[in-house]
Amino acid sequence: MEALITLLPGDGIGPEVTRCARDVLDAVAQRFAHRFEFREALIGGAAIDATGEPLPAPTVESCQASDAVLLGAVGGPKWSDPNAAVRPEQGLLGLRATLGVYANIRPVRIHPELAAASPLKPEKLEGVDMLVIRELTGGIYFGKKTRDATSASDLCEYTVAEIERIVRVAARLAGARRGKLCSVDKANVLETSRRWRDTTDRVVGDEFPGIELETLLVDAAAMHLLSRPADFDVIVTENMFGDILTDEASMLAGSLGMLPSASLGDSTVGLYEPIHGSAPDIAGRGLANPCAMIASAAMMLRHSLGLPAEADAVEGAIANAIADGARTADIAAGGSHISTDEMAVEVIRNLT
Ligand code: IPM
Ligand code: MG
């Protein structure tokens, strides 16, 4: 098949992990006789430096004309002045909103060989295999913001329709897995969470009779993720809770550098990005783990390009490289490690 993919390397380690994902995709194209055409565009701090804007119009146009978008990371100390008029993160949030990708799918799977890289006891990690479905285009991230000399505010707002559609996505995914859905909210305090909870109860009750629904308050969920992580199948939650809980969940997998994500809307044009940030402290030093980015490219093959066998091949190649002992610094647990580029080479070598 032929596909057009927009690459948005962004800032910090974004460009180096994006290059790795592109190399892996080139290898996939060769192995499976596809043609992937890549177009690179600016986003985040790199875009601010070049154009003054975090999401220039040509970037949006390229994304909209593509089959899928692969994004590295945005942000960094250079652009983090709290009084700055424009911020790199506005580029990312603007792109998510523009593409309408409200469903952010963050799989948390364990490579058994990486148990030593996790701060949790190995026996807790056995059987961990969950999907966190994070609502991505609503909530406190997108509400009205104010700040003056003596106060500041962020409005958190959700419509019933926004909650219904994300719950449907999560319940459908649960139906194709172990049939368990856990909705996370803060309904003892927040009005948006009470709406979230009654909507979830109704949608699941009326439309998904086969799904077993559990509800947790977000503080308790943060604890349960560590005390009984293997119990979770699909978790659905609002934007900011999902952001926080998935960084926590990455420690089950051993590193933030292991978790990919897919952001989908009602069309197949998806946005694929690792859950980690731009890690400016390690940028350009060959220390970044490209696995999250490469695994995000695998999700792209599956969800946007309709190439499940190719996606399986890439995920299998990552697993085999790790089983062979390939380790970047973050997952080396103090042992020897290879560079960002060498990890990509190992993945390509394991692509069968
Ligand atoms: C993520 C990141 C972003 C978010 C930042 C960079 C705006 O933390 O994708 O999880 O908060 O959504
Ligand atoms: Mg985050």
GROMACS .gro file of C-alpha atoms and ligand atoms in nm:
model
  365
    1MET     CA    1   0.000   0.000   0.000
    2GLU     CA    2   0.094   0.367  -0.025
    3ALA     CA    3   0.062   0.604   0.267
    4LEU     CA    4   0.151   0.963   0.343
    5ILE     CA    5   0.278   1.021   0.694
    6THR     CA    6   0.348   1.359   0.850
    7LEU     CA    7   0.641   1.355   1.091
    8LEU     CA    8   0.644   1.616   1.366
    9PRO     CA    9   0.977   1.569   1.546
   10GLY     CA   10   0.929   1.866   1.782
   11ASP     CA   11   1.173   1.937   2.062
   12GLY     CA   12   1.429   1.776   2.291
   13ILE     CA   13   1.456   1.403   2.225
   14GLY     CA   14   1.164   1.426   1.980
   15PRO     CA   15   1.381   1.448   1.665
   16GLU     CA   16   1.607   1.156   1.764
   17VAL     CA   17   1.326   0.915   1.851
   18THR     CA   18   1.127   1.025   1.543
   19ARG     CA   19   1.426   0.940   1.322
   20CYS     CA   20   1.434   0.593   1.478
   21ALA     CA   21   1.063   0.537   1.410
   22ARG     CA   22   1.112   0.649   1.050
   23ASP     CA   23   1.401   0.406   1.004
   24VAL     CA   24   1.184   0.124   1.138
   25LEU     CA   25   0.899   0.224   0.908
   26ASP     CA   26   1.138   0.231   0.612
   27ALA     CA   27   1.241  -0.122   0.703
   28VAL     CA   28   0.875  -0.227   0.729
   29ALA     CA   29   0.804  -0.075   0.387
   30GLN     CA   30   1.089  -0.269   0.236
   31ARG     CA   31   1.004  -0.598   0.409
   32PHE     CA   32   0.633  -0.585   0.326
   33ALA     CA   33   0.650  -0.401  -0.008
   34HIS     CA   34   0.473  -0.081   0.092
   35ARG     CA   35   0.546   0.279   0.003
   36PHE     CA   36   0.548   0.522   0.292
   37GLU     CA   37   0.604   0.884   0.201
   38PHE     CA   38   0.716   1.110   0.485
   39ARG     CA   39   0.662   1.481   0.517
   40GLU     CA   40   0.827   1.666   0.800
   41ALA     CA   41   0.666   1.970   0.962
   42LEU     CA   42   0.724   2.204   1.254
   43ILE     CA   43   0.553   2.196   1.592
   44GLY     CA   44   0.621   2.316   1.946
   45GLY     CA   45   0.931   2.508   2.042
   46ALA     CA   46   1.100   2.435   1.709
   47ALA     CA   47   0.802   2.594   1.534
   48ILE     CA   48   0.804   2.894   1.770
   49ASP     CA   49   1.171   2.953   1.693
   50ALA     CA   50   1.116   2.927   1.318
   51THR     CA   51   0.780   3.100   1.277
   52GLY     CA   52   0.672   3.253   1.607
   53GLU     CA   53   0.381   3.007   1.633
   54PRO     CA   54   0.366   2.662   1.801
   55LEU     CA   55   0.134   2.520   1.534
   56PRO     CA   56   0.194   2.689   1.196
   57ALA     CA   57  -0.079   2.658   0.932
   58PRO     CA   58   0.137   2.448   0.693
   59THR     CA   59   0.176   2.191   0.971
   60VAL     CA   60  -0.200   2.160   1.014
   61GLU     CA   61  -0.246   2.137   0.638
   62SER     CA   62   0.014   1.862   0.608
   63CYS     CA   63  -0.144   1.663   0.893
   64GLN     CA   64  -0.492   1.695   0.746
   65ALA     CA   65  -0.368   1.578   0.407
   66SER     CA   66  -0.192   1.274   0.555
   67ASP     CA   67  -0.304   0.923   0.644
   68ALA     CA   68  -0.145   0.957   0.987
   69VAL     CA   69   0.073   1.182   1.200
   70LEU     CA   70   0.374   1.074   1.407
   71LEU     CA   71   0.480   1.320   1.674
   72GLY     CA   72   0.796   1.314   1.888
   73ALA     CA   73   0.760   1.553   2.179
   74VAL     CA   74   0.724   1.922   2.251
   75GLY     CA   75   0.852   2.161   2.515
   76GLY     CA   76   1.167   2.254   2.698
   77PRO     CA   77   1.320   2.508   2.935
   78LYS     CA   78   1.390   2.751   2.652
   79TRP     CA   79   1.017   2.812   2.608
   80SER     CA   80   0.887   2.756   2.961
   81ASP     CA   81   0.882   3.115   3.089
   82PRO     CA   82   0.543   3.134   3.266
   83ASN     CA   83   0.488   3.479   3.115
   84ALA     CA   84   0.557   3.374   2.756
   85ALA     CA   85   0.275   3.457   2.515
   86VAL     CA   86   0.313   3.132   2.322
   87ARG     CA   87   0.411   2.789   2.451
   88PRO     CA   88   0.516   2.468   2.271
   89GLU     CA   89   0.238   2.271   2.443
   90GLN     CA   90  -0.021   2.492   2.275
   91GLY     CA   91   0.094   2.339   1.948
   92LEU     CA   92   0.027   1.987   2.069
   93LEU     CA   93  -0.306   2.070   2.230
   94GLY     CA   94  -0.409   2.269   1.922
   95LEU     CA   95  -0.325   1.977   1.696
   96ARG     CA   96  -0.521   1.728   1.909
   97ALA     CA   97  -0.821   1.961   1.901
   98THR     CA   98  -0.790   2.038   1.528
   99LEU     CA   99  -0.766   1.671   1.434
  100GLY     CA  100  -1.054   1.592   1.672
  101VAL     CA  101  -0.862   1.300   1.822
  102TYR     CA  102  -1.059   1.268   2.143
  103ALA     CA  103  -0.966   0.909   2.228
  104ASN     CA  104  -0.610   0.859   2.348
  105ILE     CA  105  -0.527   0.490   2.376
  106ARG     CA  106  -0.231   0.412   2.601
  107PRO     CA  107  -0.151   0.040   2.628
  108VAL     CA  108   0.048  -0.068   2.932
  109ARG     CA  109   0.217  -0.401   2.868
  110ILE     CA  110   0.509  -0.559   3.039
  111HIS     CA  111   0.815  -0.713   2.883
  112PRO     CA  112   0.894  -0.977   3.146
  113GLU     CA  113   1.268  -0.915   3.100
  114LEU     CA  114   1.223  -0.557   3.218
  115ALA     CA  115   1.084  -0.646   3.560
  116ALA     CA  116   1.414  -0.536   3.714
  117ALA     CA  117   1.369  -0.189   3.564
  118SER     CA  118   1.039  -0.140   3.750
  119PRO     CA  119   1.038  -0.016   4.110
  120LEU     CA  120   0.758  -0.267   4.181
  121LYS     CA  121   0.812  -0.622   4.301
  122PRO     CA  122   0.824  -0.863   4.002
  123GLU     CA  123   0.532  -1.071   4.134
  124LYS     CA  124   0.306  -0.763   4.122
  125LEU     CA  125   0.382  -0.721   3.752
  126GLU     CA  126   0.278  -1.067   3.644
  127GLY     CA  127  -0.015  -1.051   3.403
  128VAL     CA  128  -0.018  -0.673   3.370
  129ASP     CA  129  -0.188  -0.587   3.040
  130MET     CA  130  -0.413  -0.284   3.036
  131LEU     CA  131  -0.534  -0.009   2.810
  132VAL     CA  132  -0.580   0.336   2.952
  133ILE     CA  133  -0.828   0.537   2.746
  134ARG     CA  134  -0.770   0.903   2.815
  135GLU     CA  135  -1.021   1.163   2.699
  136LEU     CA  136  -0.796   1.400   2.504
  137THR     CA  137  -0.980   1.704   2.375
  138GLY     CA  138  -1.186   1.824   2.672
  139GLY     CA  139  -1.175   1.896   3.042
  140ILE     CA  140  -0.945   2.130   3.227
  141TYR     CA  141  -0.687   2.128   2.945
  142PHE     CA  142  -0.923   2.312   2.716
  143GLY     CA  143  -1.142   2.519   2.952
  144LYS     CA  144  -1.120   2.897   2.980
  145LYS     CA  145  -0.807   3.012   3.160
  146THR     CA  146  -0.752   3.333   3.354
  147ARG     CA  147  -0.462   3.482   3.544
  148ASP     CA  148  -0.421   3.823   3.703
  149ALA     CA  149  -0.197   3.965   3.973
  150THR     CA  150  -0.375   3.792   4.261
  151SER     CA  151  -0.543   3.479   4.120
  152ALA     CA  152  -0.572   3.229   3.838
  153SER     CA  153  -0.831   2.980   3.719
  154ASP     CA  154  -0.878   2.687   3.479
  155LEU     CA  155  -1.229   2.585   3.390
  156CYS     CA  156  -1.301   2.211   3.375
  157GLU     CA  157  -1.599   2.137   3.157
  158TYR     CA  158  -1.740   1.822   2.994
  159THR     CA  159  -2.048   1.776   2.782
  160VAL     CA  160  -2.251   1.456   2.806
  161ALA     CA  161  -2.175   1.391   2.438
  162GLU     CA  162  -1.800   1.411   2.502
  163ILE     CA  163  -1.829   1.160   2.784
  164GLU     CA  164  -2.057   0.927   2.590
  165ARG     CA  165  -1.827   0.898   2.291
  166ILE     CA  166  -1.513   0.821   2.492
  167VAL     CA  167  -1.696   0.569   2.711
  168ARG     CA  168  -1.822   0.395   2.397
  169VAL     CA  169  -1.469   0.371   2.259
  170ALA     CA  170  -1.344   0.227   2.589
  171ALA     CA  171  -1.635  -0.018   2.629
  172ARG     CA  172  -1.590  -0.144   2.272
  173LEU     CA  173  -1.221  -0.204   2.336
  174ALA     CA  174  -1.301  -0.379   2.664
  175GLY     CA  175  -1.549  -0.601   2.477
  176ALA     CA  176  -1.266  -0.720   2.253
  177ARG     CA  177  -1.047  -0.796   2.556
  178ARG     CA  178  -1.132  -0.930   2.903
  179GLY     CA  179  -1.462  -0.740   2.924
  180LYS     CA  180  -1.367  -0.530   3.224
  181LEU     CA  181  -1.397  -0.153   3.226
  182CYS     CA  182  -1.284   0.070   3.511
  183SER     CA  183  -1.397   0.432   3.504
  184VAL     CA  184  -1.187   0.673   3.708
  185ASP     CA  185  -1.328   1.003   3.838
  186LYS     CA  186  -1.345   1.226   4.145
  187ALA     CA  187  -1.722   1.217   4.185
  188ASN     CA  188  -1.704   1.284   4.560
  189VAL     CA  189  -1.579   1.637   4.485
  190LEU     CA  190  -1.617   1.741   4.121
  191GLU     CA  191  -1.938   1.819   3.930
  192THR     CA  192  -1.772   1.712   3.603
  193SER     CA  193  -1.696   1.376   3.764
  194ARG     CA  194  -2.055   1.329   3.881
  195ARG     CA  195  -2.167   1.388   3.523
  196TRP     CA  196  -1.890   1.153   3.405
  197ARG     CA  197  -2.010   0.884   3.642
  198ASP     CA  198  -2.384   0.898   3.567
  199THR     CA  199  -2.314   0.909   3.195
  200THR     CA  200  -2.075   0.614   3.213
  201ASP     CA  201  -2.320   0.410   3.422
  202ARG     CA  202  -2.599   0.477   3.172
  203VAL     CA  203  -2.397   0.417   2.853
  204VAL     CA  204  -2.244   0.094   2.978
  205GLY     CA  205  -2.570  -0.025   3.137
  206ASP     CA  206  -2.782   0.046   2.828
  207GLU     CA  207  -2.542  -0.036   2.547
  208PHE     CA  208  -2.282  -0.280   2.678
  209PRO     CA  209  -2.458  -0.542   2.890
  210GLY     CA  210  -2.160  -0.780   2.866
  211ILE     CA  211  -1.915  -0.534   3.019
  212GLU     CA  212  -1.830  -0.548   3.387
  213LEU     CA  213  -1.802  -0.187   3.508
  214GLU     CA  214  -1.599  -0.080   3.808
  215THR     CA  215  -1.575   0.279   3.928
  216LEU     CA  216  -1.282   0.421   4.121
  217LEU     CA  217  -1.202   0.762   4.261
  218VAL     CA  218  -0.879   0.889   4.109
  219ASP     CA  219  -0.684   0.894   4.436
  220ALA     CA  220  -0.778   0.534   4.506
  221ALA     CA  221  -0.704   0.441   4.144
  222ALA     CA  222  -0.352   0.581   4.182
  223MET     CA  223  -0.304   0.339   4.469
  224HIS     CA  224  -0.476   0.038   4.307
  225LEU     CA  225  -0.256   0.078   3.998
  226LEU     CA  226   0.038  -0.013   4.217
  227SER     CA  227  -0.127  -0.259   4.457
  228ARG     CA  228  -0.316  -0.471   4.199
  229PRO     CA  229  -0.209  -0.361   3.849
  230ALA     CA  230  -0.284  -0.699   3.687
  231ASP     CA  231  -0.656  -0.663   3.771
  232PHE     CA  232  -0.706  -0.380   3.524
  233ASP     CA  233  -0.822  -0.444   3.170
  234VAL     CA  234  -0.948  -0.114   3.026
  235ILE     CA  235  -0.944   0.211   3.223
  236VAL     CA  236  -1.136   0.512   3.096
  237THR     CA  237  -1.085   0.855   3.242
  238GLU     CA  238  -1.086   1.229   3.177
  239ASN     CA  239  -0.800   1.424   3.026
  240MET     CA  240  -0.588   1.527   3.323
  241PHE     CA  241  -0.644   1.213   3.534
  242GLY     CA  242  -0.537   1.009   3.230
  243ASP     CA  243  -0.224   1.219   3.187
  244ILE     CA  244  -0.120   1.162   3.547
  245LEU     CA  245  -0.219   0.796   3.580
  246THR     CA  246  -0.034   0.693   3.264
  247ASP     CA  247   0.297   0.840   3.381
  248GLU     CA  248   0.240   0.639   3.698
  249ALA     CA  249   0.150   0.328   3.497
  250SER     CA  250   0.469   0.361   3.291
  251MET     CA  251   0.661   0.252   3.599
  252LEU     CA  252   0.493  -0.088   3.567
  253ALA     CA  253   0.655  -0.121   3.226
  254GLY     CA  254   0.986  -0.005   3.370
  255SER     CA  255   1.018   0.331   3.197
  256LEU     CA  256   0.830   0.622   3.052
  257GLY     CA  257   1.035   0.544   2.743
  258MET     CA  258   0.835   0.226   2.678
  259LEU     CA  259   0.476   0.350   2.648
  260PRO     CA  260   0.325   0.443   2.310
  261SER     CA  261  -0.008   0.604   2.237
  262ALA     CA  262  -0.262   0.643   1.961
  263SER     CA  263  -0.503   0.935   1.948
  264LEU     CA  264  -0.810   0.871   1.739
  265GLY     CA  265  -1.125   1.053   1.645
  266ASP     CA  266  -1.409   0.961   1.418
  267SER     CA  267  -1.188   0.938   1.106
  268THR     CA  268  -0.888   0.711   1.054
  269VAL     CA  269  -0.637   1.001   1.052
  270GLY     CA  270  -0.472   0.937   1.384
  271LEU     CA  271  -0.203   1.112   1.584
  272TYR     CA  272   0.063   0.881   1.726
  273GLU     CA  273   0.303   0.987   1.996
  274PRO     CA  274   0.496   0.837   2.283
  275ILE     CA  275   0.351   0.928   2.624
  276HIS     CA  276   0.684   1.074   2.735
  277GLY     CA  277   0.788   1.435   2.699
  278SER     CA  278   1.086   1.603   2.534
  279ALA     CA  279   1.335   1.511   2.813
  280PRO     CA  280   1.559   1.813   2.749
  281ASP     CA  281   1.807   1.690   3.010
  282ILE     CA  282   1.909   1.394   2.793
  283ALA     CA  283   1.843   1.535   2.444
  284GLY     CA  284   2.109   1.481   2.180
  285ARG     CA  285   2.314   1.243   2.392
  286GLY     CA  286   2.197   0.908   2.256
  287LEU     CA  287   2.033   0.826   2.590
  288ALA     CA  288   1.668   0.838   2.486
  289ASN     CA  289   1.472   0.516   2.454
  290PRO     CA  290   1.308   0.506   2.108
  291CYS     CA  291   1.082   0.209   2.194
  292ALA     CA  292   0.780   0.422   2.290
  293MET     CA  293   0.806   0.608   1.960
  294ILE     CA  294   0.862   0.292   1.755
  295ALA     CA  295   0.568   0.126   1.931
  296SER     CA  296   0.359   0.434   1.850
  297ALA     CA  297   0.449   0.381   1.484
  298ALA     CA  298   0.328   0.021   1.524
  299MET     CA  299  -0.005   0.152   1.657
  300MET     CA  300  -0.019   0.377   1.350
  301LEU     CA  301   0.027   0.078   1.119
  302ARG     CA  302  -0.260  -0.097   1.296
  303HIS     CA  303  -0.512   0.183   1.351
  304SER     CA  304  -0.459   0.426   1.063
  305LEU     CA  305  -0.302   0.224   0.784
  306GLY     CA  306  -0.492  -0.102   0.835
  307LEU     CA  307  -0.172  -0.310   0.853
  308PRO     CA  308  -0.214  -0.533   1.161
  309ALA     CA  309   0.046  -0.794   1.055
  310GLU     CA  310   0.305  -0.520   1.008
  311ALA     CA  311   0.211  -0.371   1.347
  312ASP     CA  312   0.251  -0.712   1.511
  313ALA     CA  313   0.589  -0.750   1.340
  314VAL     CA  314   0.716  -0.421   1.483
  315GLU     CA  315   0.587  -0.496   1.832
  316GLY     CA  316   0.739  -0.843   1.810
  317ALA     CA  317   1.070  -0.691   1.698
  318ILE     CA  318   1.077  -0.462   2.003
  319ALA     CA  319   0.999  -0.758   2.230
  320ASN     CA  320   1.268  -0.972   2.067
  321ALA     CA  321   1.529  -0.696   2.084
  322ILE     CA  322   1.458  -0.662   2.455
  323ALA     CA  323   1.457  -1.038   2.506
  324ASP     CA  324   1.799  -1.039   2.333
  325GLY     CA  325   1.926  -0.797   2.597
  326ALA     CA  326   1.910  -0.467   2.408
  327ARG     CA  327   1.877  -0.192   2.668
  328THR     CA  328   1.882   0.184   2.652
  329ALA     CA  329   2.001   0.363   2.966
  330ASP     CA  330   1.653   0.404   3.121
  331ILE     CA  331   1.582   0.028   3.122
  332ALA     CA  332   1.935  -0.098   3.186
  333ALA     CA  333   1.880  -0.119   3.565
  334GLY     CA  334   2.240  -0.012   3.619
  335GLY     CA  335   2.383  -0.256   3.361
  336SER     CA  336   2.544  -0.172   3.028
  337HIS     CA  337   2.338   0.003   2.767
  338ILE     CA  338   2.328   0.094   2.399
  339SER     CA  339   2.239   0.424   2.233
  340THR     CA  340   1.910   0.547   2.092
  341ASP     CA  341   2.016   0.470   1.734
  342GLU     CA  342   2.158   0.130   1.827
  343MET     CA  343   1.827   0.035   1.984
  344ALA     CA  344   1.651   0.117   1.656
  345VAL     CA  345   1.907  -0.096   1.471
  346GLU     CA  346   1.834  -0.385   1.709
  347VAL     CA  347   1.460  -0.352   1.649
  348ILE     CA  348   1.512  -0.349   1.271
  349ARG     CA  349   1.740  -0.651   1.297
  350ASN     CA  350   1.459  -0.839   1.477
  351LEU     CA  351   1.196  -0.748   1.222
  352THR     CA  352   1.089  -1.069   1.054
  353IPM     C1  353   0.125   1.384   2.740
  353IPM     C2  354   0.202   1.509   2.776
  353IPM     C3  355   0.123   1.631   2.730
  353IPM     C4  356  -0.011   1.630   2.801
  353IPM     C5  357   0.194   1.767   2.752
  353IPM     C6  358   0.328   1.772   2.682
  353IPM     C7  359   0.110   1.883   2.711
  353IPM     O1  360   0.228   1.512   2.912
  353IPM     O2  361   0.094   1.365   2.620
  353IPM     O3  362   0.096   1.305   2.829
  353IPM     O4  363  -0.020   1.675   2.916
  353IPM     O5  364  -0.108   1.583   2.742
  354MG      MG  365   0.178   1.336   3.014
   0.00000   0.00000   0.00000
